[in-house]
Structures are given as structure tokens and as C-alpha cells.
C-alpha positions as YAML, in Angstrom:
chain: A
units: angstrom
residues:
- id: 1
  name: MET
  ca: [110.96, -75.55, -109.21]
- id: 2
  name: ASN
  ca: [107.77, -77.59, -109.59]
- id: 3
  name: THR
  ca: [105.61, -76.76, -112.60]
- id: 4
  name: ARG
  ca: [102.75, -79.01, -111.30]
- id: 5
  name: PRO
  ca: [100.57, -77.18, -108.74]
- id: 6
  name: VAL
  ca: [101.71, -77.33, -105.11]
- id: 7
  name: VAL
  ca: [99.77, -76.40, -101.93]
- id: 8
  name: GLY
  ca: [101.67, -74.33, -99.26]
- id: 9
  name: ILE
  ca: [100.56, -73.81, -95.81]
- id: 10
  name: ASP
  ca: [101.76, -71.42, -93.14]
- id: 11
  name: LEU
  ca: [100.62, -72.41, -89.63]
- id: 12
  name: GLY
  ca: [100.84, -69.48, -87.29]
- id: 13
  name: GLY
  ca: [99.78, -69.34, -83.66]
- id: 14
  name: THR
  ca: [97.16, -66.75, -84.77]
- id: 15
  name: ALA
  ca: [96.39, -67.08, -88.43]
- id: 16
  name: SER
  ca: [97.01, -69.80, -91.09]
- id: 17
  name: ARG
  ca: [97.52, -69.06, -94.67]
- id: 18
  name: ILE
  ca: [97.14, -71.54, -97.53]
- id: 19
  name: VAL
  ca: [98.29, -70.92, -101.22]
- id: 20
  name: VAL
  ca: [98.15, -72.95, -104.38]
- id: 21
  name: THR
  ca: [101.27, -72.23, -106.59]
- id: 22
  name: ALA
  ca: [102.59, -73.42, -110.02]
- id: 23
  name: GLY
  ca: [105.75, -72.28, -111.50]
- id: 24
  name: GLY
  ca: [106.44, -69.84, -108.66]
- id: 25
  name: LYS
  ca: [103.13, -68.07, -109.16]
- id: 26
  name: VAL
  ca: [100.31, -67.92, -106.57]
- id: 27
  name: LEU
  ca: [97.16, -69.22, -108.24]
- id: 28
  name: ALA
  ca: [94.88, -68.91, -105.22]
- id: 29
  name: SER
  ca: [95.03, -68.21, -101.42]
- id: 30
  name: SER
  ca: [92.85, -68.64, -98.32]
- id: 31
  name: THR
  ca: [93.40, -67.37, -94.84]
- id: 32
  name: LEU
  ca: [91.83, -68.71, -91.67]
- id: 33
  name: THR
  ca: [92.03, -68.29, -87.91]
- id: 34
  name: THR
  ca: [94.27, -71.04, -86.57]
- id: 35
  name: PRO
  ca: [92.00, -73.43, -84.81]
- id: 36
  name: HIS
  ca: [92.92, -74.57, -81.29]
- id: 37
  name: GLU
  ca: [90.20, -76.95, -80.60]
- id: 38
  name: VAL
  ca: [91.79, -80.52, -80.47]
- id: 39
  name: GLY
  ca: [90.00, -82.99, -82.79]
- id: 40
  name: ARG
  ca: [88.52, -80.46, -85.31]
- id: 41
  name: ALA
  ca: [91.60, -78.99, -86.87]
- id: 42
  name: LEU
  ca: [92.24, -81.60, -89.55]
- id: 43
  name: ALA
  ca: [88.66, -81.29, -91.04]
- id: 44
  name: ILE
  ca: [89.06, -77.55, -91.02]
- id: 45
  name: TYR
  ca: [92.27, -77.52, -93.11]
- id: 46
  name: VAL
  ca: [91.05, -80.13, -95.47]
- id: 47
  name: THR
  ca: [88.02, -77.94, -96.17]
- id: 48
  name: HIS
  ca: [90.24, -74.89, -96.67]
- id: 49
  name: ILE
  ca: [92.79, -76.69, -98.93]
- id: 50
  name: ARG
  ca: [89.85, -78.04, -101.08]
- id: 51
  name: ARG
  ca: [88.38, -74.48, -101.30]
- id: 52
  name: ALA
  ca: [91.85, -73.03, -102.36]
- id: 53
  name: LEU
  ca: [92.24, -75.76, -105.09]
- id: 54
  name: ASP
  ca: [88.80, -74.94, -106.41]
- id: 55
  name: MET
  ca: [89.52, -71.35, -106.48]
- id: 56
  name: ALA
  ca: [92.69, -72.21, -108.48]
- id: 57
  name: GLY
  ca: [90.83, -74.43, -110.77]
- id: 58
  name: VAL
  ca: [93.21, -77.36, -109.75]
- id: 59
  name: ALA
  ca: [92.19, -80.86, -109.35]
- id: 60
  name: VAL
  ca: [93.34, -82.83, -106.28]
- id: 61
  name: ALA
  ca: [94.84, -85.46, -108.48]
- id: 62
  name: ASN
  ca: [97.02, -82.99, -110.21]
- id: 63
  name: ILE
  ca: [98.84, -81.50, -107.21]
- id: 64
  name: ALA
  ca: [102.50, -82.45, -106.67]
- id: 65
  name: GLY
  ca: [102.32, -82.20, -102.89]
- id: 66
  name: ILE
  ca: [101.61, -80.27, -99.77]
- id: 67
  name: GLY
  ca: [104.35, -78.21, -98.00]
- id: 68
  name: ILE
  ca: [103.82, -77.00, -94.52]
- id: 69
  name: GLY
  ca: [105.56, -74.47, -92.29]
- id: 70
  name: ALA
  ca: [104.64, -74.85, -88.67]
- id: 71
  name: SER
  ca: [105.24, -72.57, -85.71]
- id: 72
  name: GLY
  ca: [107.70, -74.11, -83.18]
- id: 73
  name: PRO
  ca: [109.44, -77.49, -83.08]
- id: 74
  name: VAL
  ca: [108.94, -80.01, -85.77]
- id: 75
  name: ASP
  ca: [110.52, -83.42, -85.30]
- id: 76
  name: ALA
  ca: [112.28, -85.58, -87.90]
- id: 77
  name: ASP
  ca: [109.06, -87.42, -88.57]
- id: 78
  name: GLY
  ca: [107.16, -84.10, -89.43]
- id: 79
  name: ILE
  ca: [105.27, -84.25, -86.06]
- id: 80
  name: ILE
  ca: [104.68, -80.73, -84.71]
- id: 81
  name: ARG
  ca: [105.68, -80.27, -81.04]
- id: 82
  name: ASN
  ca: [104.26, -76.88, -80.25]
- id: 83
  name: PRO
  ca: [101.34, -77.30, -77.73]
- id: 84
  name: GLU
  ca: [101.65, -73.68, -76.65]
- id: 85
  name: SER
  ca: [100.89, -72.02, -80.08]
- id: 86
  name: LEU
  ca: [99.37, -74.94, -81.99]
- id: 87
  name: PRO
  ca: [97.70, -77.15, -79.51]
- id: 88
  name: ALA
  ca: [95.19, -78.65, -82.04]
- id: 89
  name: LEU
  ca: [98.11, -79.78, -84.38]
- id: 90
  name: SER
  ca: [100.71, -80.87, -81.93]
- id: 91
  name: ASP
  ca: [101.66, -84.46, -81.22]
- id: 92
  name: ILE
  ca: [99.36, -85.92, -83.86]
- id: 93
  name: PRO
  ca: [100.09, -87.36, -87.44]
- id: 94
  name: PHE
  ca: [98.90, -84.28, -89.23]
- id: 95
  name: ARG
  ca: [101.37, -84.81, -92.05]
- id: 96
  name: THR
  ca: [100.39, -88.37, -92.81]
- id: 97
  name: ALA
  ca: [96.67, -87.64, -92.28]
- id: 98
  name: LEU
  ca: [96.99, -84.94, -95.16]
- id: 99
  name: GLU
  ca: [98.95, -87.45, -97.33]
- id: 100
  name: ASP
  ca: [96.15, -90.04, -96.89]
- id: 101
  name: GLU
  ca: [93.39, -87.55, -97.54]
- id: 102
  name: PHE
  ca: [94.91, -86.04, -100.77]
- id: 103
  name: ASP
  ca: [96.95, -89.07, -101.83]
- id: 104
  name: THR
  ca: [100.07, -86.89, -102.26]
- id: 105
  name: ALA
  ca: [103.39, -86.17, -100.55]
- id: 106
  name: CYS
  ca: [103.47, -83.85, -97.60]
- id: 107
  name: VAL
  ca: [106.52, -82.21, -95.99]
- id: 108
  name: VAL
  ca: [106.41, -80.32, -92.69]
- id: 109
  name: ASP
  ca: [109.09, -77.88, -91.51]
- id: 110
  name: ASN
  ca: [109.44, -74.84, -89.12]
- id: 111
  name: ASP
  ca: [107.67, -71.85, -90.23]
- id: 112
  name: ALA
  ca: [110.85, -69.56, -89.88]
- id: 113
  name: VAL
  ca: [112.63, -71.87, -92.22]
- id: 114
  name: THR
  ca: [109.83, -71.72, -94.90]
- id: 115
  name: ALA
  ca: [109.70, -67.83, -94.54]
- id: 116
  name: ALA
  ca: [113.31, -67.69, -94.96]
- id: 117
  name: LEU
  ca: [113.35, -69.88, -98.06]
- id: 118
  name: ALA
  ca: [110.80, -67.71, -99.57]
- id: 119
  name: GLU
  ca: [113.02, -64.67, -98.87]
- id: 120
  name: ALA
  ca: [116.04, -66.40, -100.20]
- id: 121
  name: HIS
  ca: [114.27, -67.56, -103.41]
- id: 122
  name: GLN
  ca: [112.48, -64.36, -104.12]
- id: 123
  name: VAL
  ca: [114.84, -61.62, -102.94]
- id: 124
  name: HIS
  ca: [118.11, -62.38, -104.80]
- id: 125
  name: GLY
  ca: [121.54, -61.94, -103.19]
- id: 126
  name: ARG
  ca: [120.56, -62.10, -99.66]
- id: 127
  name: SER
  ca: [121.35, -65.80, -99.15]
- id: 128
  name: ARG
  ca: [124.82, -66.38, -100.65]
- id: 129
  name: ASN
  ca: [126.85, -65.36, -97.51]
- id: 130
  name: GLY
  ca: [124.28, -66.08, -94.78]
- id: 131
  name: LEU
  ca: [120.79, -64.85, -94.29]
- id: 132
  name: LEU
  ca: [119.27, -64.79, -90.85]
- id: 133
  name: MET
  ca: [115.52, -64.81, -90.80]
- id: 134
  name: VAL
  ca: [113.67, -63.65, -87.68]
- id: 135
  name: THR
  ca: [109.96, -63.87, -87.63]
- id: 136
  name: LEU
  ca: [108.27, -61.50, -85.13]
- id: 137
  name: GLY
  ca: [104.74, -62.96, -84.71]
- id: 138
  name: THR
  ca: [102.72, -64.71, -82.03]
- id: 139
  name: GLY
  ca: [106.15, -66.06, -81.22]
- id: 140
  name: VAL
  ca: [109.67, -65.63, -82.50]
- id: 141
  name: GLY
  ca: [111.04, -67.88, -85.09]
- id: 142
  name: VAL
  ca: [114.72, -67.98, -86.32]
- id: 143
  name: ALA
  ca: [116.16, -69.61, -89.34]
- id: 144
  name: LEU
  ca: [119.58, -69.32, -91.02]
- id: 145
  name: ILE
  ca: [120.12, -69.89, -94.71]
- id: 146
  name: ARG
  ca: [123.48, -70.47, -96.19]
- id: 147
  name: ASN
  ca: [123.98, -71.02, -99.98]
- id: 148
  name: GLY
  ca: [120.27, -71.36, -100.27]
- id: 149
  name: ARG
  ca: [119.82, -74.17, -97.66]
- id: 150
  name: PRO
  ca: [118.65, -73.97, -93.97]
- id: 151
  name: TYR
  ca: [121.00, -74.86, -91.27]
- id: 152
  name: ARG
  ca: [120.03, -77.93, -89.41]
- id: 153
  name: GLY
  ca: [121.03, -79.54, -86.04]
- id: 154
  name: ALA
  ca: [123.03, -82.80, -86.06]
- id: 155
  name: ASP
  ca: [119.77, -84.69, -85.66]
- id: 156
  name: GLY
  ca: [118.46, -83.00, -88.68]
- id: 157
  name: ILE
  ca: [116.03, -80.91, -86.65]
- id: 158
  name: HIS
  ca: [115.67, -77.01, -86.97]
- id: 159
  name: PRO
  ca: [117.10, -75.16, -83.88]
- id: 160
  name: GLU
  ca: [114.71, -73.11, -81.84]
- id: 161
  name: GLY
  ca: [116.69, -69.83, -81.92]
- id: 162
  name: GLY
  ca: [113.67, -67.89, -80.64]
- id: 163
  name: HIS
  ca: [114.28, -69.31, -77.23]
- id: 164
  name: ILE
  ca: [117.50, -67.83, -76.16]
- id: 165
  name: THR
  ca: [118.17, -65.83, -72.96]
- id: 166
  name: ILE
  ca: [118.59, -62.11, -73.70]
- id: 167
  name: ALA
  ca: [119.38, -58.99, -71.65]
- id: 168
  name: GLY
  ca: [116.04, -57.67, -70.28]
- id: 169
  name: PRO
  ca: [113.55, -57.77, -67.33]
- id: 170
  name: PRO
  ca: [112.21, -61.27, -66.16]
- id: 171
  name: ALA
  ca: [110.04, -62.74, -68.86]
- id: 172
  name: PRO
  ca: [109.53, -66.39, -67.96]
- id: 173
  name: CYS
  ca: [108.73, -68.62, -70.83]
- id: 174
  name: TYR
  ca: [107.32, -72.07, -71.30]
- id: 175
  name: CYS
  ca: [110.82, -73.01, -72.66]
- id: 176
  name: GLY
  ca: [111.97, -72.79, -68.97]
- id: 177
  name: ARG
  ca: [114.18, -69.61, -69.36]
- id: 178
  name: ALA
  ca: [113.58, -66.77, -67.01]
- id: 179
  name: THR
  ca: [114.07, -64.11, -69.66]
- id: 180
  name: CYS
  ca: [113.29, -65.36, -73.13]
- id: 181
  name: LEU
  ca: [113.67, -63.54, -76.50]
- id: 182
  name: GLU
  ca: [110.22, -64.83, -77.58]
- id: 183
  name: GLN
  ca: [108.53, -63.35, -74.49]
- id: 184
  name: LEU
  ca: [110.24, -60.01, -75.06]
- id: 185
  name: ALA
  ca: [110.45, -59.65, -78.92]
- id: 186
  name: SER
  ca: [107.34, -61.27, -80.21]
- id: 187
  name: ARG
  ca: [104.46, -59.25, -81.81]
- id: 188
  name: SER
  ca: [102.39, -60.51, -78.92]
- id: 189
  name: SER
  ca: [104.84, -58.76, -76.48]
- id: 190
  name: LEU
  ca: [104.72, -55.53, -78.40]
- id: 191
  name: GLN
  ca: [100.93, -55.61, -78.38]
- id: 192
  name: ALA
  ca: [100.88, -56.28, -74.64]
- id: 193
  name: SER
  ca: [103.22, -53.38, -74.03]
- id: 194
  name: ALA
  ca: [100.98, -51.14, -76.33]
- id: 195
  name: LEU
  ca: [97.92, -52.19, -74.36]
- id: 196
  name: ALA
  ca: [99.59, -51.33, -71.13]
- id: 197
  name: VAL
  ca: [100.67, -47.85, -72.24]
- id: 198
  name: THR
  ca: [97.84, -46.81, -74.65]
- id: 199
  name: GLY
  ca: [95.01, -49.15, -73.82]
- id: 200
  name: SER
  ca: [94.92, -50.59, -77.13]
- id: 201
  name: GLU
  ca: [96.75, -53.50, -78.89]
- id: 202
  name: ASP
  ca: [96.41, -51.78, -82.35]
- id: 203
  name: LEU
  ca: [99.99, -51.42, -83.61]
- id: 204
  name: ALA
  ca: [99.02, -49.28, -86.61]
- id: 205
  name: ALA
  ca: [97.40, -46.80, -84.24]
- id: 206
  name: LEU
  ca: [100.64, -47.00, -82.06]
- id: 207
  name: GLY
  ca: [102.55, -46.03, -85.11]
- id: 208
  name: ALA
  ca: [100.29, -43.27, -85.90]
- id: 209
  name: SER
  ca: [100.77, -41.82, -82.27]
- id: 210
  name: VAL
  ca: [104.47, -41.87, -82.93]
- id: 211
  name: ARG
  ca: [103.98, -39.87, -85.94]
- id: 212
  name: GLU
  ca: [101.98, -37.45, -83.93]
- id: 213
  name: GLY
  ca: [104.78, -36.90, -81.58]
- id: 214
  name: LYS
  ca: [103.41, -38.80, -78.65]
- id: 215
  name: THR
  ca: [106.30, -39.89, -76.38]
- id: 216
  name: ALA
  ca: [104.62, -42.77, -74.62]
- id: 217
  name: ALA
  ca: [103.94, -44.50, -77.93]
- id: 218
  name: ALA
  ca: [107.62, -43.92, -79.07]
- id: 219
  name: ASP
  ca: [108.86, -45.33, -75.85]
- id: 220
  name: VAL
  ca: [106.93, -48.53, -76.34]
- id: 221
  name: PHE
  ca: [108.70, -49.11, -79.75]
- id: 222
  name: ALA
  ca: [112.05, -47.93, -78.35]
- id: 223
  name: GLU
  ca: [111.83, -50.60, -75.69]
- id: 224
  name: TYR
  ca: [110.73, -53.28, -78.18]
- id: 225
  name: GLY
  ca: [113.52, -52.47, -80.57]
- id: 226
  name: THR
  ca: [116.02, -52.80, -77.65]
- id: 227
  name: TYR
  ca: [114.84, -56.23, -77.02]
- id: 228
  name: VAL
  ca: [114.87, -57.28, -80.59]
- id: 229
  name: GLY
  ca: [118.39, -55.78, -80.84]
- id: 230
  name: ASN
  ca: [119.47, -57.61, -77.75]
- id: 231
  name: GLY
  ca: [118.32, -60.91, -79.47]
- id: 232
  name: LEU
  ca: [120.07, -60.14, -82.68]
- id: 233
  name: VAL
  ca: [123.43, -59.36, -80.82]
- id: 234
  name: GLU
  ca: [123.22, -62.89, -79.55]
- id: 235
  name: LEU
  ca: [122.33, -64.42, -82.83]
- id: 236
  name: CYS
  ca: [124.66, -62.62, -84.92]
- id: 237
  name: THR
  ca: [127.58, -63.42, -82.61]
- id: 238
  name: GLN
  ca: [126.80, -67.11, -83.00]
- id: 239
  name: HIS
  ca: [126.03, -67.20, -86.82]
- id: 240
  name: ARG
  ca: [127.66, -64.05, -88.34]
- id: 241
  name: PRO
  ca: [125.09, -63.36, -91.03]
- id: 242
  name: ALA
  ca: [125.63, -60.96, -93.81]
- id: 243
  name: SER
  ca: [121.90, -60.05, -93.74]
- id: 244
  name: VAL
  ca: [119.07, -60.11, -91.19]
- id: 245
  name: VAL
  ca: [115.44, -60.13, -92.48]
- id: 246
  name: LEU
  ca: [112.67, -59.44, -90.03]
- id: 247
  name: GLY
  ca: [109.42, -61.07, -90.90]
- id: 248
  name: GLY
  ca: [106.15, -61.54, -89.12]
- id: 249
  name: SER
  ca: [103.49, -58.90, -88.61]
- id: 250
  name: ALA
  ca: [105.66, -56.81, -86.24]
- id: 251
  name: SER
  ca: [108.27, -56.33, -88.92]
- id: 252
  name: ARG
  ca: [105.69, -53.91, -90.63]
- id: 253
  name: TYR
  ca: [106.61, -51.42, -88.00]
- id: 254
  name: LEU
  ca: [110.37, -51.60, -88.23]
- id: 255
  name: GLU
  ca: [110.66, -47.89, -89.05]
- id: 256
  name: PHE
  ca: [109.58, -47.20, -85.46]
- id: 257
  name: PHE
  ca: [112.09, -49.41, -83.81]
- id: 258
  name: HIS
  ca: [114.91, -49.47, -86.23]
- id: 259
  name: SER
  ca: [116.99, -46.90, -84.42]
- id: 260
  name: PRO
  ca: [117.08, -48.62, -81.11]
- id: 261
  name: LEU
  ca: [117.56, -52.06, -82.61]
- id: 262
  name: MET
  ca: [120.60, -50.63, -84.58]
- id: 263
  name: ALA
  ca: [121.97, -49.03, -81.52]
- id: 264
  name: ARG
  ca: [122.23, -52.37, -79.89]
- id: 265
  name: LEU
  ca: [123.59, -54.20, -83.14]
- id: 266
  name: MET
  ca: [126.35, -51.47, -83.32]
- id: 267
  name: ALA
  ca: [127.60, -52.64, -80.04]
- id: 268
  name: LEU
  ca: [128.80, -55.88, -81.66]
- id: 269
  name: ARG
  ca: [132.50, -56.55, -81.21]
- id: 270
  name: ASP
  ca: [132.97, -60.27, -82.02]
- id: 271
  name: ALA
  ca: [130.94, -60.43, -85.29]
- id: 272
  name: PRO
  ca: [130.35, -58.07, -88.25]
- id: 273
  name: VAL
  ca: [127.27, -55.78, -88.12]
- id: 274
  name: PRO
  ca: [124.72, -57.20, -90.77]
- id: 275
  name: ASP
  ca: [122.41, -55.36, -92.82]
- id: 276
  name: VAL
  ca: [118.93, -55.35, -91.49]
- id: 277
  name: PHE
  ca: [115.79, -55.43, -93.62]
- id: 278
  name: ALA
  ca: [112.11, -55.85, -93.19]
- id: 279
  name: SER
  ca: [110.80, -58.63, -95.41]
- id: 280
  name: ARG
  ca: [109.43, -57.40, -98.78]
- id: 281
  name: LEU
  ca: [107.07, -60.42, -98.97]
- id: 282
  name: ASP
  ca: [103.57, -60.13, -98.05]
- id: 283
  name: ASP
  ca: [101.59, -62.26, -95.58]
- id: 284
  name: LEU
  ca: [101.73, -65.21, -98.00]
- id: 285
  name: GLY
  ca: [105.39, -65.44, -98.02]
- id: 286
  name: GLY
  ca: [105.65, -68.21, -95.47]
- id: 287
  name: ALA
  ca: [102.98, -70.33, -97.35]
- id: 288
  name: VAL
  ca: [104.87, -69.66, -100.54]
- id: 289
  name: GLY
  ca: [108.14, -70.93, -98.93]
- id: 290
  name: ALA
  ca: [106.30, -73.96, -97.59]
- id: 291
  name: ALA
  ca: [105.25, -74.80, -101.04]
- id: 292
  name: SER
  ca: [108.89, -74.71, -102.11]
- id: 293
  name: LEU
  ca: [109.58, -77.69, -99.70]
- id: 294
  name: ILE
  ca: [107.96, -79.94, -102.26]
- id: 295
  name: GLY
  ca: [110.51, -81.16, -104.82]
- id: 296
  name: GLY
  ca: [113.14, -78.94, -103.28]
- id: 297
  name: SER
  ca: [116.67, -79.77, -101.93]
- id: 298
  name: GLN
  ca: [116.15, -78.25, -98.47]
...
């Protein structure tokens, strides 16, 4: 673990979070709407990084590096390849630009990986025998941690487990699949279903409606839980994890879709049924995990 300050950045399709950490403690944080205008993003992030460092009372010269968790594919050179969710940051040398700006090392990885690393580092006992992290946000991210380290493909790149075909209605995805996990199980999908049924994307209000006994709201969560469960059946058959941790903003509402999700998981025949948890980390977990990329052994 670094004792020198580190900057961690979580680049989500909707929001980005920046933390300054030292010795595992968050010294300062900043949240911004993820910019999508090509050509302006770098300057915006530089401003927010400097602001977070000022809030922490840390000089730029004293940081050990910058760790970044980015939504979607990241190639072996640290180039983000996600024009759907991160158009202003994709296919540009964002990592090297930050290295030049701050004269420090910068590491970029998939945001599901960084969220999983945060979970494995801070919630003990969930990574020894296999932790599957599934982030339910603007899209769906998937990462597998074994013995504290993320699973990689043969080329060293993180697999895109959010883009698998699952049982469900047609849900065409930019990945080319006719029915994709991301299109059915993301927070964006849940909000779209809520809007169609209740006239609002407000998931907190949807949950309140369930507590009030409104069947239409419960049905939205039940359908969503079935889709998440269908995805977990496929992922758990492939990876056989001991634990599944759901992150991303939709995981806050797990109580409302836990039963239909588990009903699907209990149908597993070719793999053990894992324990399923909602992440206990707050919205800064992914950024904290990104900070752990600096000086780590991932």
C-alpha cells in the first residue's frame, strides 16, 4: 500500500469521481458529470484533479501516481475504447496526457476491476475463493477476483463480461448481440422500465412505491431482478465464484429485486450457488480501487 498520496479516478458513463488517498484513507474527493464533448475532457479532469489535491493539501510533486478505472474496454496501452459511454475519452492518449501534465505515473484499467479491487481490499474474506463483481450502472461491468488479483485474458486485457447473451426479450446492443446483458440489466435499463410504467426514472420513488404495495412498481423490480439473475446464471456457470458482489447505483435497490434474482440463481445445476451481496462501499469505492492500481500487483 502506498503511503504517499495517490489520485484515484472512476470514469463512469454518467458521473466521474476523483479521490486523493494516502495510507488507504480518503483525504479529499470530487464528483463531476462525465464530459462527453470531444476536445474538452482533458482540461476538465486536470482542473478537478488539481482541485481535489488542493482540498487534500497535497502538492502535485508529492503524489505517487494516478489510477483510473474506466467504463468499457481498455487496451494494453491504457487507451480507453468505449465511444458509447465515454466518447470524449476514447481512442485518445488520455493516460499519457495526464502523465505529462502531472509528471507522474498513470495506470488505466476497467472500472469493474477497480470496483472489485476496492471490495476485495476493504471487505475481507470475499476474494480468497473467487469474487465476482458486477456493476449495474450506465452499463454493466464484470470482474473476477481470485486470490486478490483480477482475471485477465491471454492478451492481458480485461474481458467484457457485461456483453453476454442472456435469456430475455430482444435488446439489441452496440456490441452486436440481439439480447445483451448490459441492455437488460444496467441501471439505465431499470430507469427506462420505471419511466415506462410510472412516468418517472426516480428509482428511490419506485422503491417507495413498492413499500406502499403498488404492484406495478414491484413488477418493474421483479422483471429487472430476473434479467440480472439470468446474467448471473451464465457468469457463475463460467466462473464458479464463491461470492457475487453487486455494485453500481442500481445495487442500492437490491432488496427490491433480490428474490427474483435468487430464484434464477437457485436454478443453477452446473455450478455452486454463490452468496450475493450489495457492495458496502459508497460511491467512491471505484475511485479508491483505482488508486490501488498505483504501486499494486494487479
